[in-house]
Coordinates of C-alpha atoms in Angstrom, one line a residue:
X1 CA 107.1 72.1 105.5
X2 CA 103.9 70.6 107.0
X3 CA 100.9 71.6 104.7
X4 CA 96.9 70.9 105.1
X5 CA 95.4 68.8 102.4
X6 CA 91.9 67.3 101.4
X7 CA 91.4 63.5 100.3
X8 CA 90.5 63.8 96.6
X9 CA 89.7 61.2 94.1
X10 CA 88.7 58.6 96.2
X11 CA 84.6 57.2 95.2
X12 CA 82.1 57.8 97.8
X13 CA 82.2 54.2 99.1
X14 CA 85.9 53.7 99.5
X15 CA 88.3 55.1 102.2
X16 CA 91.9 55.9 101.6
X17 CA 94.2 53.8 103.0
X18 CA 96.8 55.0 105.3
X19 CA 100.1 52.3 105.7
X20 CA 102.7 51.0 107.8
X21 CA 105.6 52.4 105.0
X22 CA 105.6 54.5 102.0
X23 CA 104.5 51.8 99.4
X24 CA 100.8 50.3 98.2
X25 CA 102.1 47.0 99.1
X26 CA 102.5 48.2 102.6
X27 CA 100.5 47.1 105.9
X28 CA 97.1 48.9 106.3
X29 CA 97.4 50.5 109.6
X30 CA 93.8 53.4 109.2
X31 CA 92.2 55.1 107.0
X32 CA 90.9 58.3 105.8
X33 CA 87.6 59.3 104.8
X34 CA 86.8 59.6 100.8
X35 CA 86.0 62.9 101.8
X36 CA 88.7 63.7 104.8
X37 CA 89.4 67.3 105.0
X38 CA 92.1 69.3 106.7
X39 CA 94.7 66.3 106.7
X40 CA 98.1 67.2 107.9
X41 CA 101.0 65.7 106.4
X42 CA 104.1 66.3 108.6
X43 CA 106.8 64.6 106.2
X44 CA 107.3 63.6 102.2
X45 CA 108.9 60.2 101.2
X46 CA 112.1 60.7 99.5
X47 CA 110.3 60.2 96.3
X48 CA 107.9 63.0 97.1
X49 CA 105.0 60.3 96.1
X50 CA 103.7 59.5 100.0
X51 CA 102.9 61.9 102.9
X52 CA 103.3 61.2 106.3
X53 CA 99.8 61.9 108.5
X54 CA 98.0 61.1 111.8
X55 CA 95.4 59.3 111.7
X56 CA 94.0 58.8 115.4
X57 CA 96.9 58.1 117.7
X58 CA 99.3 57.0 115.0
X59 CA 100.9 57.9 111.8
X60 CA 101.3 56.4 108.4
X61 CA 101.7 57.2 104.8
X62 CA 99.4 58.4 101.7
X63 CA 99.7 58.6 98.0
X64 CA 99.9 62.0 97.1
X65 CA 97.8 60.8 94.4
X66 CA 94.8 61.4 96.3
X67 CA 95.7 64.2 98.0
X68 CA 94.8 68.0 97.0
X69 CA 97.2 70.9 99.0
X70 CA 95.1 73.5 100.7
X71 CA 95.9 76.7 99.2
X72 CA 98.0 78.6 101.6
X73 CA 97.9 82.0 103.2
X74 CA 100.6 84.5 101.9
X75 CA 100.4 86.7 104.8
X76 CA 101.5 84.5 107.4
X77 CA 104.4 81.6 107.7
X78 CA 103.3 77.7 107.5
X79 CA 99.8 78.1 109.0
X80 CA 97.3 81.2 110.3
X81 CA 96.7 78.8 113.4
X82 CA 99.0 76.2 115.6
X83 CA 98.5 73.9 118.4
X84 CA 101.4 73.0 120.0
X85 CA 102.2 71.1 123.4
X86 CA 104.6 69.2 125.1
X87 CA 104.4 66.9 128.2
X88 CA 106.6 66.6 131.4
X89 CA 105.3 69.1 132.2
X90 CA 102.0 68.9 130.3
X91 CA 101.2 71.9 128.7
X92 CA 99.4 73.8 125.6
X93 CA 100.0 76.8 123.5
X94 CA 97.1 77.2 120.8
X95 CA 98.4 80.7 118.3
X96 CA 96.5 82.1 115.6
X97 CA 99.5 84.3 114.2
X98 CA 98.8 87.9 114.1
X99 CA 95.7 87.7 116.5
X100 CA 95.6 85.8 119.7
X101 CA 97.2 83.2 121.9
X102 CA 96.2 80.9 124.4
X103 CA 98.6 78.9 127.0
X104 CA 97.8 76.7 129.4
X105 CA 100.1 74.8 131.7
X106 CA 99.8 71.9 134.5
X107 CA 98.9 73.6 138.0
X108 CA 99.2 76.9 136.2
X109 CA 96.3 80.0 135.4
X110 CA 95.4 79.5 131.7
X111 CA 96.4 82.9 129.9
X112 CA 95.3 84.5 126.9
X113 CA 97.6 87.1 125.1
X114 CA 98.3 88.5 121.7
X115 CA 100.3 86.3 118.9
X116 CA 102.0 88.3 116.3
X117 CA 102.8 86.9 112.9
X118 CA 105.8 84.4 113.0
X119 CA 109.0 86.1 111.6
X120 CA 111.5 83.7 109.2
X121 CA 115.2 83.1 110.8
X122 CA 117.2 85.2 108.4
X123 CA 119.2 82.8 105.6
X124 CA 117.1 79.9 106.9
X125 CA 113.7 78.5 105.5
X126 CA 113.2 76.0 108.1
X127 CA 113.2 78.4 111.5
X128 CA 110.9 81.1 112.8
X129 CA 109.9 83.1 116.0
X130 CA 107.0 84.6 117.4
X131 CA 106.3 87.0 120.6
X132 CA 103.7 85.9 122.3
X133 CA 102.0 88.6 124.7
X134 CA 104.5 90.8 125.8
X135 CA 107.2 88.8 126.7
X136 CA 107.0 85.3 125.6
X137 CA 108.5 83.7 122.3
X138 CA 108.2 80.2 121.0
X139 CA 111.0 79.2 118.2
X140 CA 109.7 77.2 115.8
X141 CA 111.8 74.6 113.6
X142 CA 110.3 72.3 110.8
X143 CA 111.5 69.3 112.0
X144 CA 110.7 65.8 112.9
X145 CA 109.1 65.6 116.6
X146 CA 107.9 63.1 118.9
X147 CA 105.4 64.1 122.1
X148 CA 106.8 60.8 123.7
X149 CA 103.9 59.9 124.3
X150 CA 101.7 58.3 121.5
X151 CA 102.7 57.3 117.8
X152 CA 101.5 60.4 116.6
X153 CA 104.0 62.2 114.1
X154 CA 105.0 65.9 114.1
X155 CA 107.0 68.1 111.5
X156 CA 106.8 70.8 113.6
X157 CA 109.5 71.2 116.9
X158 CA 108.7 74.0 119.4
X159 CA 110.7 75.9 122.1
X160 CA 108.1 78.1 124.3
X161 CA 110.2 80.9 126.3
X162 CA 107.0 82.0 128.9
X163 CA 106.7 85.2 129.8
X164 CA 107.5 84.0 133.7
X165 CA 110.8 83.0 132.3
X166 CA 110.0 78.8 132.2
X167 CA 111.1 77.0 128.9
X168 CA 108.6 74.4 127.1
X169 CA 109.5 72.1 124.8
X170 CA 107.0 70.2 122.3
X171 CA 105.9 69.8 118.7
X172 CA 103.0 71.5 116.8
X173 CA 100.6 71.0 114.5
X174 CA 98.4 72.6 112.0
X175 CA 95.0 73.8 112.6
X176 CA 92.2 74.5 110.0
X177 CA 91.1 77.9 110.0

């Protein structure tokens, strides 16, 4: 499940390296501030030692080891607030669950509606929907996904149902509330 973290444990004059694999030995591709906040990691190594997170328009992997998990909200599924958006047709859908949504599509009217609070697929952990305004629903899968577009990685896979009957596809991520 894609969580929010904070860098942790790195001094004030270093960065964190982010790298081409799971392993120290690995390429340096970025890096993360000593003091990086609200850092999204999308996948785990096998080894549950390494995260998988975006670092400008590409991904990479970090120790755990200097990670810290941002404690999470109990009221609401994976995260209070999502971006999510897909391309071909390029389009957005920003949701803070239980409050407000926000969609806005290429050539369409931007519209702002009510979000309720996602809802977990029944015997699955990895699946949820939500209603958007009165008529919309996304589905929501933790999975691997690809905009197609950058080298950005997403653990979050979206279906948008619009209220005017079109179908989106994309990927979300996580938003800092």
């Amino acid at each position: 499940m894609p969580q929010l973290h904070d860098v942790t444990g790195v001094a004030a004059d270093d960065v964190l390296n982010v790298r081409a694999s799971a392993s120290a030995s690995s390429e340096k591709i970025s890096e993360l501030a000593h003091n990086a906040t609200n850092v999204e990691v999308v996948d785990r190594s096998p080894d549950g030692k390494w995260g998988l997170v975006n670092s400008g328009e590409a991904s990479g992997w970090v120790s755990f080891r200097f990670l810290a998990p941002q404690a999470e909200n109990p009221d609401v599924p994976i995260a209070r607030k999502l971006s999510c958006s897909g391309t071909e047709p390029f389009w957005t859908l920003e949701v803070e669950q239980g409050a407000q949504a926000r969609f806005d599509g290429l050539g369409l009217q931007a519209m702002s509606m009510t979000a309720d609070v996602m809802q977990q697929a029944r015997g699955r952990i990895d699946r949820f929907s939500l209603t958007v305004g009165l008529s919309g629903v996304a589905m929501v899968r933790v999975q691997q996904c690809s905009d197609g577009m950058s080298d950005r990685a997403y653990g979050l896979d979206v279906d948008y149902l619009h209220q005017d009957g079109a179908l989106y596809s994309g990927c979300c991520s996580l938003v800092a509330h």
